[in-house]
Coordinates of C-alpha atoms and ligand atoms in Angstrom, one line a residue:
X1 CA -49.6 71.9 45.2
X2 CA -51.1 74.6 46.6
X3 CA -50.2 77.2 43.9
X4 CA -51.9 74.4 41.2
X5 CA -54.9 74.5 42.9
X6 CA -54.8 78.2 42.4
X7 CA -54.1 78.3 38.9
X8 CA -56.4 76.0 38.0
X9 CA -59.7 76.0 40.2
X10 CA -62.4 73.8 39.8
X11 CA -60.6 71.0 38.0
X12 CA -60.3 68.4 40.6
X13 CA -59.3 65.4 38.6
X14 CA -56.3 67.5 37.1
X15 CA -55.1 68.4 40.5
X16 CA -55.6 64.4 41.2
X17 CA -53.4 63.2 38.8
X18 CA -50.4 66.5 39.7
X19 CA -50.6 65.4 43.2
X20 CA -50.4 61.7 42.5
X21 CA -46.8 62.1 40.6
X22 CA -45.6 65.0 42.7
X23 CA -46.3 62.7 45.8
X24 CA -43.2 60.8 44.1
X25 CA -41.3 63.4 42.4
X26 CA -40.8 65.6 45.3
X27 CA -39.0 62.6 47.1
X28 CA -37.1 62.1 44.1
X29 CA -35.9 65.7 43.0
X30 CA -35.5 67.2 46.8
X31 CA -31.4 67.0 46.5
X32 CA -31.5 67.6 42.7
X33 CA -30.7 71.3 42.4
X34 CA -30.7 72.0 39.1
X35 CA -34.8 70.8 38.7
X36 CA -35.5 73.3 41.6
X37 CA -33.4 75.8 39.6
X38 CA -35.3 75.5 36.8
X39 CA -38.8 74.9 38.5
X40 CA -39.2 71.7 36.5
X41 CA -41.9 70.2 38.1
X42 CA -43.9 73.3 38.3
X43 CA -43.2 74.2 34.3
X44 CA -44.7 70.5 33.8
X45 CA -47.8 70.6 35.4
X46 CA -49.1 74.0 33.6
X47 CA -49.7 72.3 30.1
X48 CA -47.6 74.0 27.1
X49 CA -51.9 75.3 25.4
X50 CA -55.1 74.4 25.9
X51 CA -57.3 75.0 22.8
X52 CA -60.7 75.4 23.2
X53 CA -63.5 75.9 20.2
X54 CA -67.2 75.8 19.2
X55 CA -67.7 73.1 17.2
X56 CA -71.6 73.6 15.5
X57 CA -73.2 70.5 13.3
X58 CA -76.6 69.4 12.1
X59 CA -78.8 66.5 13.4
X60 CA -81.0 64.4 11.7
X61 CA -83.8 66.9 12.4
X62 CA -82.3 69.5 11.2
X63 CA -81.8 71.2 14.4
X64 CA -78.0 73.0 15.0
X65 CA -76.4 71.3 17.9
X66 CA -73.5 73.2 19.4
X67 CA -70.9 71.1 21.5
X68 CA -67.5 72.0 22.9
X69 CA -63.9 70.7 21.8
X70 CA -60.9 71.0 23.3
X71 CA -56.9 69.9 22.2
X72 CA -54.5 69.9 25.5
X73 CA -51.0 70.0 24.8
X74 CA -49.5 69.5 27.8
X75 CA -46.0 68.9 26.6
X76 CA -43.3 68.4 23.5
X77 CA -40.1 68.1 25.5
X78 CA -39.2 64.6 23.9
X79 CA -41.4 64.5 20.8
X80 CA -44.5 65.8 18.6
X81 CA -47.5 65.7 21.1
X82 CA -49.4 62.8 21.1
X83 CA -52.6 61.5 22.8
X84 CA -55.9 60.0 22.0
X85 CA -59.4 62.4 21.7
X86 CA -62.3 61.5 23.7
X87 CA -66.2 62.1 23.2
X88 CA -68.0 61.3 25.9
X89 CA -70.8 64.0 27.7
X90 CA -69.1 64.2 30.9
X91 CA -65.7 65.3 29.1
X92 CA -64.6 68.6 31.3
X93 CA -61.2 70.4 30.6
X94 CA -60.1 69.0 34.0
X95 CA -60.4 65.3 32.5
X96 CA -58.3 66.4 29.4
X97 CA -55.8 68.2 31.3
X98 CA -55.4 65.1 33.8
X99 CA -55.5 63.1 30.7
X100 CA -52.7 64.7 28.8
X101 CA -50.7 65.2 32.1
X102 CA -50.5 62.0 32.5
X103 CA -50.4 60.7 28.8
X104 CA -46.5 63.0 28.5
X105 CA -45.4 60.8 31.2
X106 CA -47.1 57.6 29.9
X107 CA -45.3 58.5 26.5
X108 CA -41.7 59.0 27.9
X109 CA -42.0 55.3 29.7
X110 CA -42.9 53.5 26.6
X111 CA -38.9 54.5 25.1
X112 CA -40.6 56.5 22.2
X113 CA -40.1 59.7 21.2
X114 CA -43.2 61.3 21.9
X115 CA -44.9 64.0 23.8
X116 CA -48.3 64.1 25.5
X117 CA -51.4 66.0 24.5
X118 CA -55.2 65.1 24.9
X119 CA -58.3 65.9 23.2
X120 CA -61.9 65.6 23.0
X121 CA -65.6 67.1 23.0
X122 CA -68.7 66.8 25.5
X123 CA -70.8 65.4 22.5
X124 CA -72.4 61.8 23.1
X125 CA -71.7 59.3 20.1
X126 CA -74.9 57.2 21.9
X127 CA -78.0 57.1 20.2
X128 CA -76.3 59.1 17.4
X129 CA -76.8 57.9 13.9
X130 CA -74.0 57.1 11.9
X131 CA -74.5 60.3 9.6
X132 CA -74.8 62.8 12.5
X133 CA -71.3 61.0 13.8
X134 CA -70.2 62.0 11.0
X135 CA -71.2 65.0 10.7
X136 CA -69.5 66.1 13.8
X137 CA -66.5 64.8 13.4
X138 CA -66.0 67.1 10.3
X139 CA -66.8 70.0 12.0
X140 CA -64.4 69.2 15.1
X141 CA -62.1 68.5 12.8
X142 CA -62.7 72.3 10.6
X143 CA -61.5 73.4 14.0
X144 CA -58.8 70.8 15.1
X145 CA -56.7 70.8 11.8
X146 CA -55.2 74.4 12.6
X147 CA -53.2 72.6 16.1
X148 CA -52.2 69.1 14.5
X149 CA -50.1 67.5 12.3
X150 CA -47.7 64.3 11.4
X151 CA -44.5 66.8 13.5
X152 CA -46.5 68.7 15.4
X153 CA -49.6 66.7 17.2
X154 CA -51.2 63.4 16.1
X155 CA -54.3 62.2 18.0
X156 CA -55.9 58.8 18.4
X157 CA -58.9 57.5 19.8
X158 CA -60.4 57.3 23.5
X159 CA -63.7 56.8 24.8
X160 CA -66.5 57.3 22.4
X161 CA -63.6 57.5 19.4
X162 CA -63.1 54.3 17.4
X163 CA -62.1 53.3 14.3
X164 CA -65.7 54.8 12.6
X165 CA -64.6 58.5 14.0
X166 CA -61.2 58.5 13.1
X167 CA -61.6 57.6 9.4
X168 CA -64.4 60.8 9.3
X169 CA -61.9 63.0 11.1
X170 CA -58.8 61.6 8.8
X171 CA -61.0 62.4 5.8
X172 CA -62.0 65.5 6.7
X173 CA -58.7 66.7 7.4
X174 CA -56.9 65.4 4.0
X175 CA -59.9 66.8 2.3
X176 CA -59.2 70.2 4.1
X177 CA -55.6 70.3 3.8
X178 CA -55.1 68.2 0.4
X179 CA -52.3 66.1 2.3
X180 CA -52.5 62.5 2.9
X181 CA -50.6 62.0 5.9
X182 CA -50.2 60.1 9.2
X183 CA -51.8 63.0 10.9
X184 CA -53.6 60.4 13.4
X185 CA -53.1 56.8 14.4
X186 CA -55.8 54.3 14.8
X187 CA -56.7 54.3 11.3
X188 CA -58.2 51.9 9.3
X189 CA -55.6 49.2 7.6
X190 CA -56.8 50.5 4.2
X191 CA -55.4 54.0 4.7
X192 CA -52.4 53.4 6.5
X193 CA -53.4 51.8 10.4
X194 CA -51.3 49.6 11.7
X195 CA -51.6 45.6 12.7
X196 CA -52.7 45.1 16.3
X197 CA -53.1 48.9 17.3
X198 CA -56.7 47.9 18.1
X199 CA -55.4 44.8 20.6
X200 CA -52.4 46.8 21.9
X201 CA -54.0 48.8 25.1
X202 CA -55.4 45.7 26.6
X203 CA -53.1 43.2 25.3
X204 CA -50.3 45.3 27.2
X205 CA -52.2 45.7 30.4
X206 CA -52.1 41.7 30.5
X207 CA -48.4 41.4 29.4
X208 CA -47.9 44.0 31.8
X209 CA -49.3 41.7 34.4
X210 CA -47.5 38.5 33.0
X211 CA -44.5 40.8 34.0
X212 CA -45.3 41.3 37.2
X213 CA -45.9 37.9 38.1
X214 CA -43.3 36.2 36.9
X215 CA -40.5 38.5 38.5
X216 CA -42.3 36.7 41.7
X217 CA -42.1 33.5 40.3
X218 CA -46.4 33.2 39.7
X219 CA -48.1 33.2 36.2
X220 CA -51.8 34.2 34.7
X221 CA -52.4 30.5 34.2
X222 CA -55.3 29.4 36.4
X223 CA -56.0 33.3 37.8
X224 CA -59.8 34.5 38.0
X225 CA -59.9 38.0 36.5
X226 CA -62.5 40.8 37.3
X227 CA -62.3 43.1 34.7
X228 CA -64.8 46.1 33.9
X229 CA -65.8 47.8 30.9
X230 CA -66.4 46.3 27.9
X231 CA -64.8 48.7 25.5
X232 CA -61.9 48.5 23.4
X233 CA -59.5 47.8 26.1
X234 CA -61.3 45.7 28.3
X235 CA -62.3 43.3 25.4
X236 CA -59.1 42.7 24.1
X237 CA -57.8 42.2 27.9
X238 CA -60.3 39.5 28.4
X239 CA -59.2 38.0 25.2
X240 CA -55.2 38.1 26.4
X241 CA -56.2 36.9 29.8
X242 CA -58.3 33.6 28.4
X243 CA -55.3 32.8 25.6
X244 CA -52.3 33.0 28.6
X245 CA -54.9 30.5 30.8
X246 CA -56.8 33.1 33.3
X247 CA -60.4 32.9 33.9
X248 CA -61.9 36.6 33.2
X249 CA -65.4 36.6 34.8
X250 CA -66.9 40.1 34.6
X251 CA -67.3 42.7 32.3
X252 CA -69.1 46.2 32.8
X253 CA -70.4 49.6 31.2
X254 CA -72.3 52.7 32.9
X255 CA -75.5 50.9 33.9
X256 CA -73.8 47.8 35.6
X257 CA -71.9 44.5 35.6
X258 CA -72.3 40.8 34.6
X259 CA -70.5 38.2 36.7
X260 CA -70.0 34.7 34.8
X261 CA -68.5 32.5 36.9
X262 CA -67.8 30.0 34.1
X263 CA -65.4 32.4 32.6
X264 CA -66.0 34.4 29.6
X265 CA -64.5 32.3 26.7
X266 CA -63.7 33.2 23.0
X267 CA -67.5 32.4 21.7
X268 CA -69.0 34.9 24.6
X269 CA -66.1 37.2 23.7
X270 CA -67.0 37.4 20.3
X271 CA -70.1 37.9 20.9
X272 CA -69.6 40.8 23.5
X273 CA -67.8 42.7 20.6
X274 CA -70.2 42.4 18.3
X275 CA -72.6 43.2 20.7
X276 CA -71.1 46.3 21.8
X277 CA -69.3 48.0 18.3
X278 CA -71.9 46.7 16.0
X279 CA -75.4 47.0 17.3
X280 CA -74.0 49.9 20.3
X281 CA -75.5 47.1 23.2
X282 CA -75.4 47.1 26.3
X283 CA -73.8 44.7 28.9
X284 CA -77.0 43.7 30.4
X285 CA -77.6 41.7 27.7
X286 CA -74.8 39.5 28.0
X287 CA -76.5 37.7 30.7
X288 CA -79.9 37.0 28.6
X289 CA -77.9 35.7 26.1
X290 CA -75.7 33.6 28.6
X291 CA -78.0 32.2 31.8
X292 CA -74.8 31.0 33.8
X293 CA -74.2 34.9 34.1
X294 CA -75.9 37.6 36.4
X295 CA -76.5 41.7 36.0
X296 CA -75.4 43.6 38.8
X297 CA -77.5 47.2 38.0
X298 CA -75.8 50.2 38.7
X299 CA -72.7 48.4 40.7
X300 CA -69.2 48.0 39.5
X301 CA -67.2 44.5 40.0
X302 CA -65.1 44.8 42.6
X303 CA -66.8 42.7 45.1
X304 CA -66.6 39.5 43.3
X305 CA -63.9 37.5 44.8
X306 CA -60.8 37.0 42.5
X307 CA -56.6 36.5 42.2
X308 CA -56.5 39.6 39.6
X309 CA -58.4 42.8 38.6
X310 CA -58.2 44.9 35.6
X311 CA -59.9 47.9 36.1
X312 CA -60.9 48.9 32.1
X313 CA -63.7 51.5 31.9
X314 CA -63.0 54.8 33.5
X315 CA -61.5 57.3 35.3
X316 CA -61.7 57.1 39.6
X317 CA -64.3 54.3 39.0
X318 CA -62.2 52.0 42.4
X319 CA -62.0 54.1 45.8
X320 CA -60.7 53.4 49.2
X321 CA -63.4 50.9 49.6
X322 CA -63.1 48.8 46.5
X323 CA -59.5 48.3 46.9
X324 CA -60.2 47.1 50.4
X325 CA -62.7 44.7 49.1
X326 CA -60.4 43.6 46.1
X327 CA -57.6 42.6 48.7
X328 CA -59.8 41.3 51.3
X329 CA -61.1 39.1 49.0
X330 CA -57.8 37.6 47.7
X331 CA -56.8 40.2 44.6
X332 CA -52.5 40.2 44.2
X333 CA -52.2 42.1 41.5
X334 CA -54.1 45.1 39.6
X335 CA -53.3 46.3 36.4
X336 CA -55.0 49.6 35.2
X337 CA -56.4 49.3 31.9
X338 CA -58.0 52.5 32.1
X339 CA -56.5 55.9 32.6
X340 CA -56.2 56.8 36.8
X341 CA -59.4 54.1 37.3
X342 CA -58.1 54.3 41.3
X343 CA -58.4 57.4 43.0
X344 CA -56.4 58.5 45.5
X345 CA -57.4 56.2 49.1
X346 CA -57.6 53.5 46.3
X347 CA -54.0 53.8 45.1
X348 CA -52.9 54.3 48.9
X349 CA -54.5 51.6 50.2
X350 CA -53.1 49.2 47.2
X351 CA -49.5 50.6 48.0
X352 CA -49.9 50.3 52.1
X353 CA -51.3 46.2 51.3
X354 CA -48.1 46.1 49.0
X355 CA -50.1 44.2 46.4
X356 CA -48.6 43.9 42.9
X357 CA -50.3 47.4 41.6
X358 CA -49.6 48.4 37.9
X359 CA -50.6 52.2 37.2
X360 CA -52.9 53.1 34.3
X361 CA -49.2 55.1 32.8
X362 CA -47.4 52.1 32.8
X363 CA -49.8 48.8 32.3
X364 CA -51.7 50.8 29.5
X365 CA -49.2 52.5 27.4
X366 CA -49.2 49.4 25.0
X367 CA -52.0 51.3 22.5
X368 CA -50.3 54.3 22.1
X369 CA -46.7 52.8 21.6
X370 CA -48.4 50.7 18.9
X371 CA -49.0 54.2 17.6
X372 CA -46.1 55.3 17.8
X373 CA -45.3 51.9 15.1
X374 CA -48.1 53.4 13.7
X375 CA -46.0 56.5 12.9
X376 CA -42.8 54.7 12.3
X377 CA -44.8 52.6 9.2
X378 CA -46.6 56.3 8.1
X379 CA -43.1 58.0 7.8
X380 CA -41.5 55.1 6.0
X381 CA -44.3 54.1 4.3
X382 CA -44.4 50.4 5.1
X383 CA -46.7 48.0 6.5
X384 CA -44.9 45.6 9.3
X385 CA -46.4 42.3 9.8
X386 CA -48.4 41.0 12.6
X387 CA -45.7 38.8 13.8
X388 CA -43.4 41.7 14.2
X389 CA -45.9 43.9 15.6
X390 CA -46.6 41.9 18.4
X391 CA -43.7 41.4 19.1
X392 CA -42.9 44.8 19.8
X393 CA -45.7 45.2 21.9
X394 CA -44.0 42.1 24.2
X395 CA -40.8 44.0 24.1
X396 CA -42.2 47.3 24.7
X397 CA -44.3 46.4 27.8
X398 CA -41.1 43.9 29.2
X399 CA -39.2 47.7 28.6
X400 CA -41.6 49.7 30.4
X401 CA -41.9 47.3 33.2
X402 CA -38.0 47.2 33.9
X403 CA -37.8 51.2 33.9
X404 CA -40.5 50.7 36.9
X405 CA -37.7 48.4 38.7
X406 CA -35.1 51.2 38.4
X407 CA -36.9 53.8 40.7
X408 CA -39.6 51.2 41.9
X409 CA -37.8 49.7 44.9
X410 CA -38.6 49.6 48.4
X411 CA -35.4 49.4 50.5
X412 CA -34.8 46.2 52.2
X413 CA -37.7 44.7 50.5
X414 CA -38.2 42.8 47.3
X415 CA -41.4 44.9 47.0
X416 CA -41.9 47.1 43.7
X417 CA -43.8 49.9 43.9
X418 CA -44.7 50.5 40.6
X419 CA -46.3 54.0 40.8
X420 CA -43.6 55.3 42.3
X421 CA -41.3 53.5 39.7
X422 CA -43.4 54.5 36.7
X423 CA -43.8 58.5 37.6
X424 CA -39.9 58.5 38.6
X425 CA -38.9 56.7 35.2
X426 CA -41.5 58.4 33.2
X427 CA -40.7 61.8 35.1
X428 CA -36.4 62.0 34.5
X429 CA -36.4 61.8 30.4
X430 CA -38.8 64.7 30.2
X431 CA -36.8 66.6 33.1
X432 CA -33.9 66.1 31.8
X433 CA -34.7 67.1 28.4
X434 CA -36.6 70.4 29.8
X435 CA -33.1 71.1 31.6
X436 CA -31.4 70.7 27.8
X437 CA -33.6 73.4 26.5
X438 CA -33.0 76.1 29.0
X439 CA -36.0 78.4 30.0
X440 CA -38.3 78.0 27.2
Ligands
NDP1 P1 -64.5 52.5 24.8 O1 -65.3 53.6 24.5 O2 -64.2 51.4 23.8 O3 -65.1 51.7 26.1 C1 -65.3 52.4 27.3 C2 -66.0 51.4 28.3 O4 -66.0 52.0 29.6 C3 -67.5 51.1 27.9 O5 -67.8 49.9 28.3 C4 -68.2 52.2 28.7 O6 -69.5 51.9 29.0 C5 -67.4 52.2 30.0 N1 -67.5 53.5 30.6 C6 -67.3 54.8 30.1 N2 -67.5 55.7 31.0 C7 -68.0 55.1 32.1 C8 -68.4 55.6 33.3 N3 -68.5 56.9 33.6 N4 -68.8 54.6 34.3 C9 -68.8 53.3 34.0 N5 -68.3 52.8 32.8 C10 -68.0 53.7 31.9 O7 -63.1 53.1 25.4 P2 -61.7 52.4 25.6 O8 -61.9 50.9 25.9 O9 -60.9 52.8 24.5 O10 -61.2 53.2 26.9 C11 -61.3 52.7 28.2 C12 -60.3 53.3 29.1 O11 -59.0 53.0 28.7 C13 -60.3 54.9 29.2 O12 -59.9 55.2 30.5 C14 -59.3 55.3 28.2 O13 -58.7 56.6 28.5 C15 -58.2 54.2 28.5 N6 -57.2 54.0 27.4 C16 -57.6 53.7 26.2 C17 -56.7 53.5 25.2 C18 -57.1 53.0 23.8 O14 -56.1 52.6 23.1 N7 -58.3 52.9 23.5 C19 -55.3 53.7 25.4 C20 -54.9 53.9 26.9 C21 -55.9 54.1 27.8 P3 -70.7 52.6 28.2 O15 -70.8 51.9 26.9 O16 -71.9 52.4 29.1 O17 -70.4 54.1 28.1

């Protein structure tokens, strides 16, 4: 650890995220010779490139903006590298290196053959209109097309990249290249998306949670939820939680939380998506629209007193202090919606109160092995139907969760520990595949 804080100062949440698998690794590989040998561990955490580039465009008053983007390819052991792209203003190379860190591991849990990669820009989609959107993601993607492709890398979305961005950037790039191909997933249905890619991330987080339960004999039926954002991923885990019988109660974004204690049903759902994709809201407003329900300004929801939480926003947005709260006030189980939303006192005090504690690698990786279907359909050239589809997911998520059993249990306990189960699962396929290729 202490030669990766060297190599790569001032990129805290990087080093987070290295130090939160090698906390597990190291126990797992110190009698395994041959990953010493080859200094596995250490060739995984220095990320294959990091492309960084200018990427100019025009607003709406004519002025020339300049913004920076950035593609992290972290690794290709076990397939083409694959992660989403962000566009957020507090987007840092640390947060895409953490991101596509964790995303090769996240990748390698969900069975699929793919490798993990992250991209991104510190511009600010907020306030934008939609032609300046636009605008800029043709010029990231002048710059982006050089590093990607359907065999090589294929980004989806993040934060701040929905289905509005991707079409710009998947028309920019077959207008560049003349090639219409699966270059990214997320896409529109028109152009080759897939069914339920949009649902998958937070649709997953719950199954992931259903899982969890029921290996302890308890179910989502009847559980109050706290879950924050309000994005893509927390929306659609609302709307997972309410149709398996749970009561989800909060929502959030940057400026604060609502609490509805009557439970956030399909009509208050619907209109939270509207709300938030169509007119760019914010959450505030849910509670004007809905008097039952309160704003909390500037505080997140971990302080309202529930059976399950589903952290959905951010990175590091529970510490030490929030998971206390959560426990104290009853929480079981947490599955991470959002990528690394604990930070480090957080995940160890969630692990010391032996809670049920599903890590952003595992509970999340639903969305991107929808894309990886996503891919399968592109290649063959087929739609599969939404039956199928979600089925998959189901079988995908029940997959993940069993590798976390493998390397997940505590001896002489029934406890899982699913952190340490996920990075050990997620960890071995890409080792062992390094080990296949020698020192490359
Ligand atoms: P969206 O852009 O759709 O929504 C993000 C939500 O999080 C918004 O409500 C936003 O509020 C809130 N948020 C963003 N930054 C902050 C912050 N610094 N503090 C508080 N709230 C914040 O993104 P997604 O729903 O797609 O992504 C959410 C999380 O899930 C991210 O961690 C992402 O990496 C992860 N994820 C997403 C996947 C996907 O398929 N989309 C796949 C796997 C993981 P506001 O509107 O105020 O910015």
């Amino acid at each position: 650890m202490e030669g990766v804080g060297k190599r790569n100062p001032g990129q805290p949440e990087f080093l987070q995220a290295v130090r939160e698998v090698a906390e597990d690794i190291f126990d797992y590989i110190i009698h395994k010779k041959e990953y010493h040998e080859y200094q596995i561990l250490r060739r995984i955490a220095e990320p294959d490139r990091v492309v960084s580039f200018r990427v100019c465009w025009e607003d709406d008053n004519n002025n020339i903006r300049v913004q920076r983007g950035w593609r992290v390819q972290n690794s290709n052991a076990i397939g083409p590298y694959k992660g989403g792209i962000r566009f957020h203003p507090g987007v840092t190379e640390s947060i895409l290196k953490f991101l596509a860190f964790e995303q090769t591991f996240k990748n390698s849990l969900t069975g699929l053959p793919m490798g993990g990669a992250k991209g991104g820009s510190n511009f600010n989609p907020k306030g934008k209109s939609d032609h300046e959107v636009m605008r800029f993601c043709q010029s990231f993607m002048t710059e982006l097309y050089r590093h990607v492709g359907e065999n090589i890398d294929i980004p989806a979305g993040d934060i701040g990249v929905g289905a509005r961005e991707i079409g710009y950037m998947f028309g920019q790039h077959k207008r560049i290249t003349n090639r219409f191909t699966g270059v990214l997933t997320g896409k529109g249905l028109e152009y080759g998306g897939s069914l339920v890619r949009t649902e998958a991330t937070g649709y997953g987080a719950v199954y992931f949670a259903q899982n969890m339960l029921s290996r302890v004999g308890n179910a989502i039926d009847g559980k109050v939820c706290v879950v924050s954002g309000s994005g893509n991923v927390a929306t659609h885990a609302v709307e997972k939680i309410t149709q398996l019988g749970g009561k989800a109660v909060t929502l959030s974004d940057s400026l604060g939380f609502i609490h509805d204690p009557d439970g956030i049903d399909e009509e208050k759902l619907h209109w939270t998506k509207e709300h938030k994709t169509r007119n760019h809201g914010r959450i505030s407003e849910y509670a004007d629209r809905f008097p039952g329900a309160t704003f909390y300004e500037g505080q997140r929801p971990w302080s309202v007193p529930c059976d399950m939480a589903f952290p959905c926003a951010t990175e590091n947005e529970i510490n030490g202090t929030d998971a206390r709260r959560l426990v104290q006030n009853g929480c079981i189980a947490v599955a991470e919606g959002a990528n690394m939303p604990t930070n480090l006192d957080g995940i160890h005090f969630f692990r010391g109160a032996r809670i049920l504690y599903a890590p952003g690698k595992a509970a999340n990786a639903g969305g991107v092995a929808l894309s990886g279907f996503e891919m399968s359909q592109n290649s063959a050239r087929l739609s599969w139907s939404e039956d199928e589809l979600q089925e998959h997911l189901k079988t995908v998520m029940r997959g993940i969760h069993d590798r976390c059993l493998e390397h997940g249990g505590l001896a002489g306990t029934d406890h899982i520990d699913y952190i340490r189960g996920s990075n050990i699962a997620g960890f071995v396929k890409v080792a062992n595949a390094m080990l296949a290729y020698g020192v490359v």
